[in-house]
Coordinates of N, CA and C in Angstrom, one line a residue:
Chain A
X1 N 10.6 9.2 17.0 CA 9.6 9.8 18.0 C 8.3 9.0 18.1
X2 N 7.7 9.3 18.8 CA 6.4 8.7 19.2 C 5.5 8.7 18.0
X3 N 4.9 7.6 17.3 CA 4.0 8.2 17.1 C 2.2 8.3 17.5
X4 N 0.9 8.3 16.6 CA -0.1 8.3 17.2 C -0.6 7.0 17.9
X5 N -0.8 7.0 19.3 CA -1.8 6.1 19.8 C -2.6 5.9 20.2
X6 N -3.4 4.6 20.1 CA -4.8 4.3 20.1 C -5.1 3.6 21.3
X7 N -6.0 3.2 22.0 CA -6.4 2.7 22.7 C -7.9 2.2 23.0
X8 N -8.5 1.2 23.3 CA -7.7 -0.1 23.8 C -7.4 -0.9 22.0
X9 N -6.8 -1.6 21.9 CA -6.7 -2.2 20.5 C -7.6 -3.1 19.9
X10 N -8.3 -3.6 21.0 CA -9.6 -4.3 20.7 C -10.4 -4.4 21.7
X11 N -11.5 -3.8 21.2 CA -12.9 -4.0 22.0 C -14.1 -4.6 21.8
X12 N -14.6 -5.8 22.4 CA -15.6 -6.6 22.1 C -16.7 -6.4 23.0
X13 N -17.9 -5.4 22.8 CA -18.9 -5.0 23.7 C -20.6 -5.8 23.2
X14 N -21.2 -5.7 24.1 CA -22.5 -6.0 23.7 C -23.6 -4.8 23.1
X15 N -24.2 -5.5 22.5 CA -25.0 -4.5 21.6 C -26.4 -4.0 23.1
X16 N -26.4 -2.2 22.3 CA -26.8 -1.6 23.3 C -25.9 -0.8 24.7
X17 N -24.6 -1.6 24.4 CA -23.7 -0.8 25.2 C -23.1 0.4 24.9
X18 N -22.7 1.3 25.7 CA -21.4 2.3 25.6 C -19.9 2.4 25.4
X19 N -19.2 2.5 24.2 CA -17.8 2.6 24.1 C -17.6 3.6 24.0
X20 N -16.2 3.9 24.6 CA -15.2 5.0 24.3 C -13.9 4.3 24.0
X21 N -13.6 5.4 22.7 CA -12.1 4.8 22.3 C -10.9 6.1 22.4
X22 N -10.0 5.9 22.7 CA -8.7 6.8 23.1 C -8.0 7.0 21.8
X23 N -7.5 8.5 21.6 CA -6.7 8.5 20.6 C -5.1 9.5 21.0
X24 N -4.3 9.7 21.6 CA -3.3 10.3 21.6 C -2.6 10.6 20.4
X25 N -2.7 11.7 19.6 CA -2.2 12.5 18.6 C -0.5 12.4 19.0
X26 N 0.3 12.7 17.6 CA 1.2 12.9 17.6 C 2.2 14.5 18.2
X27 N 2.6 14.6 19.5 CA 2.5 15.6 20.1 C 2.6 17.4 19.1
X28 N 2.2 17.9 19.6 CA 2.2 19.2 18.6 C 1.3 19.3 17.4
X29 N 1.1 17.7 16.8 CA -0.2 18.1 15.8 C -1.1 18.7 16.6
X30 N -1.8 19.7 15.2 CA -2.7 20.4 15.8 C -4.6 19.6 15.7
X31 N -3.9 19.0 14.5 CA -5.2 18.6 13.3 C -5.0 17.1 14.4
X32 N -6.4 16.9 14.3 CA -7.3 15.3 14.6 C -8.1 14.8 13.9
X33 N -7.8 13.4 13.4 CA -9.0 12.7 12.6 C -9.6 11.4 12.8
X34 N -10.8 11.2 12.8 CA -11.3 9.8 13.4 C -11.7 9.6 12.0
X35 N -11.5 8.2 11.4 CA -11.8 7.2 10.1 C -12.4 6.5 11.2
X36 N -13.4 5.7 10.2 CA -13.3 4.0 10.6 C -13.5 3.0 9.2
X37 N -13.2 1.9 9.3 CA -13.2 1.2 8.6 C -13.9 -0.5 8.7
X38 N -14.8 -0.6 8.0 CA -15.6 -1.6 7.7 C -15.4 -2.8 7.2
X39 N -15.3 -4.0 7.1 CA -14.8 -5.6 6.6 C -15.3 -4.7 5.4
X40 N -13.2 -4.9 4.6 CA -14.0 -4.9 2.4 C -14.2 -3.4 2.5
X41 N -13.8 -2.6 3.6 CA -14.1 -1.1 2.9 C -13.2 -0.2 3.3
X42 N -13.4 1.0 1.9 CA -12.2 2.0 2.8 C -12.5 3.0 3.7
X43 N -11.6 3.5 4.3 CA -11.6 4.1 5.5 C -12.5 5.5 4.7
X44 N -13.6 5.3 5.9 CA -14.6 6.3 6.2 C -14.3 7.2 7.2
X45 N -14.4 8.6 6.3 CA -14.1 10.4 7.3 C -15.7 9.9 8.5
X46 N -15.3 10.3 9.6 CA -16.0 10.5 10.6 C -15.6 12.1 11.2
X47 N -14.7 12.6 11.5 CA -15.0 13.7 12.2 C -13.4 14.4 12.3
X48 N -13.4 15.4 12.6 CA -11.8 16.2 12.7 C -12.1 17.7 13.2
X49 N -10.5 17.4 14.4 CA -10.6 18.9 15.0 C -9.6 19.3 14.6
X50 N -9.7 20.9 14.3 CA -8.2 21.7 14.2 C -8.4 22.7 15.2
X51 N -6.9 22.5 15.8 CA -7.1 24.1 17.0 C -7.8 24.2 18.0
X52 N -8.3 25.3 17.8 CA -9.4 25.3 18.8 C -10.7 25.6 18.3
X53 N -10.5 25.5 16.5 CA -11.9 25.5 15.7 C -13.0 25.0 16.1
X54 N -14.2 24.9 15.8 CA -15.2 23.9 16.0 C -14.8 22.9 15.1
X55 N -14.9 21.6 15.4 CA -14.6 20.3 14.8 C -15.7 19.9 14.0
X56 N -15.4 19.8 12.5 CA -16.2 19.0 11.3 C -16.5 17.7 11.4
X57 N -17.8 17.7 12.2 CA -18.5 16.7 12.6 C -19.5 15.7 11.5
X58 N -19.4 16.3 9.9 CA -19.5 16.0 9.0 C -20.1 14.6 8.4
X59 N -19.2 13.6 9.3 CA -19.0 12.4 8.8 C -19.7 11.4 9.8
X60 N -20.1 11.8 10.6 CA -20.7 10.9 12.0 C -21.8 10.4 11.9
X61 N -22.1 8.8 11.7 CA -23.0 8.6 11.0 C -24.7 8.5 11.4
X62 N -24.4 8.6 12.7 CA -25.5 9.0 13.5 C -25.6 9.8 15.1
X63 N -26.4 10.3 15.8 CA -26.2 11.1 17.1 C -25.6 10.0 18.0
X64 N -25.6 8.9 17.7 CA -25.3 8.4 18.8 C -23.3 8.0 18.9
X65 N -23.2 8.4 18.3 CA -21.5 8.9 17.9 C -21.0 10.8 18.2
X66 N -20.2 10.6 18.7 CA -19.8 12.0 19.8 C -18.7 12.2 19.4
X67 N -17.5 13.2 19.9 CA -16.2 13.0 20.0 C -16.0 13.9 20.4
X68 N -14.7 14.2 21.6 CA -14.4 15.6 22.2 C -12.4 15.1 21.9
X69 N -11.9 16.8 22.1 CA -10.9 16.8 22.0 C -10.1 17.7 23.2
X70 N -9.5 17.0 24.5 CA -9.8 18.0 25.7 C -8.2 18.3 25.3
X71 N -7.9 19.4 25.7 CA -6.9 20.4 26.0 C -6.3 20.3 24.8
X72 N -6.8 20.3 23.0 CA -6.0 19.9 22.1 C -5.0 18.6 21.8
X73 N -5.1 17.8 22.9 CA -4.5 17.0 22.4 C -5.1 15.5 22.5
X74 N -5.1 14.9 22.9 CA -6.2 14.1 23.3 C -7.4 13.4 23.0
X75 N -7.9 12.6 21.9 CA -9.0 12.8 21.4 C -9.8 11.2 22.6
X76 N -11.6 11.5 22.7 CA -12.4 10.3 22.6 C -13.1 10.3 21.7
X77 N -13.8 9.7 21.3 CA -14.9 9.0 20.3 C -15.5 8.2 21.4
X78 N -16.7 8.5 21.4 CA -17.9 8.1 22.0 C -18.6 7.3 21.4
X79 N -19.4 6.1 21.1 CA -20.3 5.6 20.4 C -21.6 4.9 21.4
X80 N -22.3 5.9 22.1 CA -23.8 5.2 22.8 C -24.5 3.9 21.9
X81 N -25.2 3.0 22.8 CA -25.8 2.4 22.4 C -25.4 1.7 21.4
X82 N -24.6 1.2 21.2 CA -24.0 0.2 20.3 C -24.5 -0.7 19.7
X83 N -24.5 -0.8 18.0 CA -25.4 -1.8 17.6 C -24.3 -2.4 16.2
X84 N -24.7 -3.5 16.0 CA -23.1 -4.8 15.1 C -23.4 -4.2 14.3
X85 N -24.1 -2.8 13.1 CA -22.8 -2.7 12.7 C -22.1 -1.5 12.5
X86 N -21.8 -1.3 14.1 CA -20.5 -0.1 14.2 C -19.9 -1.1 14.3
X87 N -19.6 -2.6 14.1 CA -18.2 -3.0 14.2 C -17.7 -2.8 13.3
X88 N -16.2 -2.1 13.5 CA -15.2 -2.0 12.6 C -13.9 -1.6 13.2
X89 N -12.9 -1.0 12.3 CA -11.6 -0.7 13.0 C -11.6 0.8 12.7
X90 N -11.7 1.2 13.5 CA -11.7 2.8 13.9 C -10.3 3.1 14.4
X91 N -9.8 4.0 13.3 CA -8.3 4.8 13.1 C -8.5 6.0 13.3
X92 N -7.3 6.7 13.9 CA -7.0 8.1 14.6 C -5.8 8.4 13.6
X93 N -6.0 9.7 13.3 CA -4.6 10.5 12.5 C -4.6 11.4 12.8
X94 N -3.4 12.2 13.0 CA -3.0 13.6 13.1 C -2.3 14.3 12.1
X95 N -2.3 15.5 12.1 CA -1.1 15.9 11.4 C -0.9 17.3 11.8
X96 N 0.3 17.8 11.0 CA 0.9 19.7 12.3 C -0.1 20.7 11.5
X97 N -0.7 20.1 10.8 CA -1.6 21.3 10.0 C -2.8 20.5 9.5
X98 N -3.9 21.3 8.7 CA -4.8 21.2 8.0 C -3.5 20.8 6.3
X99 N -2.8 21.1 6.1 CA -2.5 21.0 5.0 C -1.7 20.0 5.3
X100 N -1.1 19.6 5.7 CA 0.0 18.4 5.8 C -0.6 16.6 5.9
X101 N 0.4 15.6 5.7 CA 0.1 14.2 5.9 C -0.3 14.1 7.1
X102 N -1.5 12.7 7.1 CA -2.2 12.7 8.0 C -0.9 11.0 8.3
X103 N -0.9 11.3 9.8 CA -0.2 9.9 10.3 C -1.4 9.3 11.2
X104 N -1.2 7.7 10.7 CA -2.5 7.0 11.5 C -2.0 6.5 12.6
X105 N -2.9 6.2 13.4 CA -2.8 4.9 14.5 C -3.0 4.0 14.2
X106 N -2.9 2.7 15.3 CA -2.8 1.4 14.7 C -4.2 0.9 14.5
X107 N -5.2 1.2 15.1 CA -6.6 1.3 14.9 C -7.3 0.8 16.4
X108 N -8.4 1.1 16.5 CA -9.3 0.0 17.8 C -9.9 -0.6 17.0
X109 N -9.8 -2.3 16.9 CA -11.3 -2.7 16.4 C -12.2 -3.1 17.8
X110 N -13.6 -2.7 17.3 CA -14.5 -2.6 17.6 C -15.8 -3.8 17.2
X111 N -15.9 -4.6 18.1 CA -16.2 -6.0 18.2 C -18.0 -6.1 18.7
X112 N -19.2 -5.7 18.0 CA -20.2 -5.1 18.6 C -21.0 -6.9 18.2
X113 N -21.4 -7.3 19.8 CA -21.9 -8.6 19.5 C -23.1 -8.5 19.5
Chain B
X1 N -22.8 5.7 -2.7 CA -21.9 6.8 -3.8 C -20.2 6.3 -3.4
X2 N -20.0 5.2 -3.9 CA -18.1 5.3 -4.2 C -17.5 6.1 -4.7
X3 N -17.1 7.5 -4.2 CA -15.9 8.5 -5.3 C -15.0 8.0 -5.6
X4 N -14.5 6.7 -5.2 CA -13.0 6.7 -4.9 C -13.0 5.2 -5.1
X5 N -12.5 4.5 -6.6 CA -12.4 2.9 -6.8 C -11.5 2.9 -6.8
X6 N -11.8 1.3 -6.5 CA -10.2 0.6 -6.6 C -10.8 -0.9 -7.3
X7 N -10.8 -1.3 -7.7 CA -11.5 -2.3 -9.1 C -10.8 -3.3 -8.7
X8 N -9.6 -3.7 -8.3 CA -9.4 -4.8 -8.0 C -8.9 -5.1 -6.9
X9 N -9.4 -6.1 -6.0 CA -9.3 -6.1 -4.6 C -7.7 -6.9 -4.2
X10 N -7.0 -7.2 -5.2 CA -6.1 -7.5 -5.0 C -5.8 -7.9 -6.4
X11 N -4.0 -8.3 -5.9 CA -2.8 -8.0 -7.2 C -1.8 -9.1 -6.5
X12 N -1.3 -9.5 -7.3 CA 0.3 -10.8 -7.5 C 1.2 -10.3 -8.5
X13 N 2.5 -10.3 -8.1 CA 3.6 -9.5 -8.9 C 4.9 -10.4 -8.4
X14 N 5.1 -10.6 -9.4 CA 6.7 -11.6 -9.6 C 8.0 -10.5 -8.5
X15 N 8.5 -10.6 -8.0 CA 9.0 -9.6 -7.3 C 10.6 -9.4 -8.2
X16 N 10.9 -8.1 -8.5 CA 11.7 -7.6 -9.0 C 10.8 -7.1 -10.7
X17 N 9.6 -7.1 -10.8 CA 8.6 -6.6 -11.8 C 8.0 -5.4 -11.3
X18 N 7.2 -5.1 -12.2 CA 6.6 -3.9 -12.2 C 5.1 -4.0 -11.7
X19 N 4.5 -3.3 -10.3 CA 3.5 -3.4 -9.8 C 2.8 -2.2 -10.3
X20 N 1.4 -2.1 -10.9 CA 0.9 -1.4 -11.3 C -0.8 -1.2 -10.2
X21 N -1.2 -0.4 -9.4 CA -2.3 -0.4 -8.7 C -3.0 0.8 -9.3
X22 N -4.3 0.7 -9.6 CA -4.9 1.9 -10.1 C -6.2 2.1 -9.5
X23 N -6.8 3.4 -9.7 CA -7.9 3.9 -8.5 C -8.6 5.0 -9.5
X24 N -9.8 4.8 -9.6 CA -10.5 5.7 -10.4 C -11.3 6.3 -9.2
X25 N -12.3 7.7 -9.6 CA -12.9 8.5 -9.2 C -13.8 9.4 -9.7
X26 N -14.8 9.9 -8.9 CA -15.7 10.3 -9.7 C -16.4 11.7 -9.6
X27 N -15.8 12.3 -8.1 CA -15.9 13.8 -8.0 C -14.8 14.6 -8.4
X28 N -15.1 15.7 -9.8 CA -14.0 16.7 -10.3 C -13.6 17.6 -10.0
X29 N -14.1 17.9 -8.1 CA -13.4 18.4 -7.0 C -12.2 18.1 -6.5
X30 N -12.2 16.6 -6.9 CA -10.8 16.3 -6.0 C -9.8 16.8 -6.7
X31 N -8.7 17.3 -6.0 CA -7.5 18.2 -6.6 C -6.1 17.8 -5.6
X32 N -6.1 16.4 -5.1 CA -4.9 16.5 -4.2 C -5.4 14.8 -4.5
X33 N -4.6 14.0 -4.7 CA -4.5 12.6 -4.0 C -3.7 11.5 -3.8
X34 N -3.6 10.5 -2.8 CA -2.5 10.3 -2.1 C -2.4 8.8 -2.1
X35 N -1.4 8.1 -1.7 CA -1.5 6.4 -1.7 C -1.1 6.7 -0.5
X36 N -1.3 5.5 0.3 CA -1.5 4.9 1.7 C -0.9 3.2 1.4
X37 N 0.0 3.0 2.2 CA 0.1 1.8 2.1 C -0.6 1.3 4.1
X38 N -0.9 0.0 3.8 CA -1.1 -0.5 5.3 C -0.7 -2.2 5.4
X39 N -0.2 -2.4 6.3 CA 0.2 -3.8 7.0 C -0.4 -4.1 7.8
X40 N -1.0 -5.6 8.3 CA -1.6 -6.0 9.2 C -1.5 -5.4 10.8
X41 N -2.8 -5.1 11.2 CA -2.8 -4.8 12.6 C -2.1 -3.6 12.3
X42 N -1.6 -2.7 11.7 CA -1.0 -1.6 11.8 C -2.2 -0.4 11.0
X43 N -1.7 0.4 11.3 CA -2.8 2.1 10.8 C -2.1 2.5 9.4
X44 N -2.4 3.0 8.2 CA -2.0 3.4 6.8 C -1.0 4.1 7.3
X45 N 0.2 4.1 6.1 CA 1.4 5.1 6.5 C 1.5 5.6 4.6
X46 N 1.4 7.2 5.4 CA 1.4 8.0 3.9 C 2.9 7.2 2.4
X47 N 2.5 7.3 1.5 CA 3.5 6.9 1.0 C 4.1 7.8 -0.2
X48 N 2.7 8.8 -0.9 CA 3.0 9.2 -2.0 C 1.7 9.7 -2.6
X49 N 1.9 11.0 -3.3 CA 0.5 11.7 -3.3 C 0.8 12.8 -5.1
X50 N 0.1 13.6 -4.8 CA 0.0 13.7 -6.3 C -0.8 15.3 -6.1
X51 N -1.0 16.4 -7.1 CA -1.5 17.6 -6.9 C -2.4 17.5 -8.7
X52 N -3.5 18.0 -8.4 CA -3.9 17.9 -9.6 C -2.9 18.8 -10.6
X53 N -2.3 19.6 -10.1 CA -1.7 20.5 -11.2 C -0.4 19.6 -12.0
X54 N -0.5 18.4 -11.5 CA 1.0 17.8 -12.3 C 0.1 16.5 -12.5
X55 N 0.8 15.7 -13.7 CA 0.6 14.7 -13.7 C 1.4 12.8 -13.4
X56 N 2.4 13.4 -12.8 CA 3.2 12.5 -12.1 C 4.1 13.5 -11.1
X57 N 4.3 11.9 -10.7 CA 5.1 12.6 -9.1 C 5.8 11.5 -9.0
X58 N 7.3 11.1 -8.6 CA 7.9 9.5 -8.2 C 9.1 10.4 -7.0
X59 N 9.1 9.1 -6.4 CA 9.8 9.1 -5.5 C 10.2 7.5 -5.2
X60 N 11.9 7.6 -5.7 CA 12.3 6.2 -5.4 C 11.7 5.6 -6.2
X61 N 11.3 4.0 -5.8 CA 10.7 3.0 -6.9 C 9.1 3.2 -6.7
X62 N 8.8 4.2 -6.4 CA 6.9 4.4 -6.1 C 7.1 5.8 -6.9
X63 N 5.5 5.6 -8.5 CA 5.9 6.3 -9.4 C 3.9 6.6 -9.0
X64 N 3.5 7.9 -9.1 CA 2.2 8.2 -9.5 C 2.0 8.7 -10.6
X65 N 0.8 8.7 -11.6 CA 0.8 8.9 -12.4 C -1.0 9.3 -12.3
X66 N -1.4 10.5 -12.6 CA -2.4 11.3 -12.9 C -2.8 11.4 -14.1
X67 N -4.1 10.7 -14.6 CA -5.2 11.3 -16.1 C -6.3 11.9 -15.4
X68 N -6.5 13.7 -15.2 CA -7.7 14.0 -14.9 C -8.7 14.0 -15.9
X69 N -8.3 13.6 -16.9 CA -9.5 14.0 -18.2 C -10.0 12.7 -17.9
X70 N -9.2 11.4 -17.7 CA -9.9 10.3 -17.3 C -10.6 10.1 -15.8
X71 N -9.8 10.7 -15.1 CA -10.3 10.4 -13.6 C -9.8 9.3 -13.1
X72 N -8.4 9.2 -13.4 CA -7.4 8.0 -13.2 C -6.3 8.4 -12.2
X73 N -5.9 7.5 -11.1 CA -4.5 7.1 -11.3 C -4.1 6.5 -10.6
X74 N -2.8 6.0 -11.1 CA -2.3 4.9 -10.9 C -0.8 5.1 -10.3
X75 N -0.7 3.6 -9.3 CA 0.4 3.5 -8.4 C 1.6 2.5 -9.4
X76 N 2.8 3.2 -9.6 CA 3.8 2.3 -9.8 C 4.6 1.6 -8.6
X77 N 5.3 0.5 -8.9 CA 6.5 0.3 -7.7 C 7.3 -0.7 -8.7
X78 N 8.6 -0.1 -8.7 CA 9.6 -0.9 -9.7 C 10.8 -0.8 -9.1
X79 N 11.5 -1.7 -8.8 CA 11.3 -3.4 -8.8 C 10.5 -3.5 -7.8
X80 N 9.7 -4.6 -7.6 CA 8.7 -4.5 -6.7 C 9.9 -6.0 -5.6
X81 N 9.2 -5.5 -4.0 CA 10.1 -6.1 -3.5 C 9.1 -6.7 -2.6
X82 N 9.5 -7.5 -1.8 CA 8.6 -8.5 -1.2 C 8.0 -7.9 0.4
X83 N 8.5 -6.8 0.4 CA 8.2 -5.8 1.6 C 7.6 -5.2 1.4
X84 N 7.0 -4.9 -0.1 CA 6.1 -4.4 -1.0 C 4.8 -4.5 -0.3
X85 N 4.7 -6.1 -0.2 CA 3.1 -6.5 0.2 C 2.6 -6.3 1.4
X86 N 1.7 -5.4 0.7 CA 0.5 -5.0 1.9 C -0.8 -4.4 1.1
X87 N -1.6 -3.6 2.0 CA -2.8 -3.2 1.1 C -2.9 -2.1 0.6
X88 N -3.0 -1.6 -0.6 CA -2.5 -0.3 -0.9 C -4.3 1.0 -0.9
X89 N -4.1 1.5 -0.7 CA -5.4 2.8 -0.1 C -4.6 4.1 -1.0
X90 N -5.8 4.0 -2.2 CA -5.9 5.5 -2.6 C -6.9 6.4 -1.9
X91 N -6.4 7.6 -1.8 CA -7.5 8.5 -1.4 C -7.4 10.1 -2.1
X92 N -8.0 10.9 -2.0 CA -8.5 11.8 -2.5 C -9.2 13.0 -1.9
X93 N -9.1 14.3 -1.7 CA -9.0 15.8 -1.2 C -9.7 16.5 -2.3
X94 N -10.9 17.5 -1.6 CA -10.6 18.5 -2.1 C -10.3 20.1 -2.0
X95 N -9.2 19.8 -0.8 CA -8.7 20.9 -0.6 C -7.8 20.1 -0.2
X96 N -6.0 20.6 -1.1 CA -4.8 19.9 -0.6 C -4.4 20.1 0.9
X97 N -4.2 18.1 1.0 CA -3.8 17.6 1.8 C -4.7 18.1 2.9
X98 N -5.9 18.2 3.0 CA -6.7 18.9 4.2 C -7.7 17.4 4.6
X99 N -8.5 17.9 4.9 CA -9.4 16.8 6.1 C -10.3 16.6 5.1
X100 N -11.1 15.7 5.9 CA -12.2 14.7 4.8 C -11.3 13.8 3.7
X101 N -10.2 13.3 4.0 CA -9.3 12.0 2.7 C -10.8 11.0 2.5
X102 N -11.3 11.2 1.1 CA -11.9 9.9 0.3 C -11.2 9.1 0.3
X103 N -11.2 7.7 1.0 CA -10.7 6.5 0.2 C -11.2 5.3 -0.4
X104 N -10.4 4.4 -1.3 CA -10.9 3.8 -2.3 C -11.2 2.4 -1.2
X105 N -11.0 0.9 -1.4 CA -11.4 0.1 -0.9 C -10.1 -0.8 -0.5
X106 N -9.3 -0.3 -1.0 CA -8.1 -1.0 -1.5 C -7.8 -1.9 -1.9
X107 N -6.4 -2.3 -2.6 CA -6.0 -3.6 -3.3 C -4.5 -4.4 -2.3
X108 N -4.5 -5.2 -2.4 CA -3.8 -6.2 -1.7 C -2.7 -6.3 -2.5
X109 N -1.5 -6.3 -2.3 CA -0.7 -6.5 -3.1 C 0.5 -7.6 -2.8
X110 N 0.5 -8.2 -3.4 CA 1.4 -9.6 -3.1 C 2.4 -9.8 -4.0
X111 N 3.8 -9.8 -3.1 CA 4.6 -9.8 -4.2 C 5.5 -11.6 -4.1
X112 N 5.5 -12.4 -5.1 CA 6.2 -13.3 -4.9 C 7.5 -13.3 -4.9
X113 N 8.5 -14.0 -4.2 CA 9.5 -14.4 -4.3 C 10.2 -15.0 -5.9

């Protein structure tokens, strides 16, 4: 079956710009999670929805990072104003519960010049 | 604040030997933790995880092995095979298998021919 995908796979913007990155969950998970990952580091919690909870926005390292999740399935990550060093590779995971394995996507890297 | 090591950024293993990857930690919250393996251009794929209540878990030739008095543990893979190599990501929960995964930095693992 399908699993999670990402979109676009790489993105190279100018600093000060606006990205949005796409995440299509594995159908029927409930659970959403946005990592990212840094040159040399491991994957950093950024944010996760379950259901129709309010989403643990927790990890978002500043306001100018968002994320919505429309009709449960679906995720964006928003990053305003873009500055080098959000560049990284920003991974998407789902899974059918809060308690279960998280499956990733293949990642966006994010290319902030 | 690193909770989650991984001390050596990479590893070389004779292939059909014993691969040993290990990941220390430092919050005595965490009570669930998991290996990730990942391949280039591709997103981590769960491989093998661990419950603080036990101190090993194996499946097939991938062996975990848990010291919480130390705040240890460690990845086996025997015989190690050359499909083996990729980067290996510990991570860490403190609520099983739930949101917010700490991960370590990971180790690269190379297996020769």
């Amino acid at each position: 079956g399908a699993g999670v995908s990402q979109s676009p796979s790489n993105k190279v913007t100018e600093k000060g710009k606006d990205v949005e990155l796409r995440c299509d969950p594995i159908s029927g998970h409930t659970a959403l999670y946005w990592y990212r990952q840094s040159l040399g580091q491991g994957l950093e919690f950024l944010i996760y929805f379950q259901g129709n909870s309010a989403p643990d926005k927790s990890g978002l390292p500043s306001d100018r990072f968002s994320a919505e999740r429309t009709g449960g399935s679906v995720s964006t990550l928003t990053i305003q104003r873009t500055q080098q060093e959000d560049s990284a590779v920003y991974l998407c995971a789902s899974s059918s519960g809060l308690s279960d394995t998280q499956y990733f996507g293949p990642g966006t890297r994010l290319t902030v010049l | 604040d690193q909770q989650v090591k991984q001390n050596s950024p990479s590893l070389s293993v004779q292939e059909g030997r014993i691969s040993i990857l290990n990941c220390d930690y430092t919050n005595s919250m965490f009570d669930y933790f998991l290996w990730y393996k990942k391949y280039p251009a591709e997103g981590p794929t769960f491989l093998i995880s661990i419950s603080s209540i036990k101190d090993k878990n194996e499946d097939g030739r991938f062996t975990v092995f848990l010291n919480k008095s130390a705040k240890h543990l460690s990845l086996h893979i025997v015989p190690s095979q050359p499909g083996d190599s990729a980067v290996y990501f510990c991570a860490a929960s403190d609520v099983q298998g739930a949101q917010k995964l700490v991960f370590g930095q990971g180790t690269r693992l190379t297996i020769n021919p």
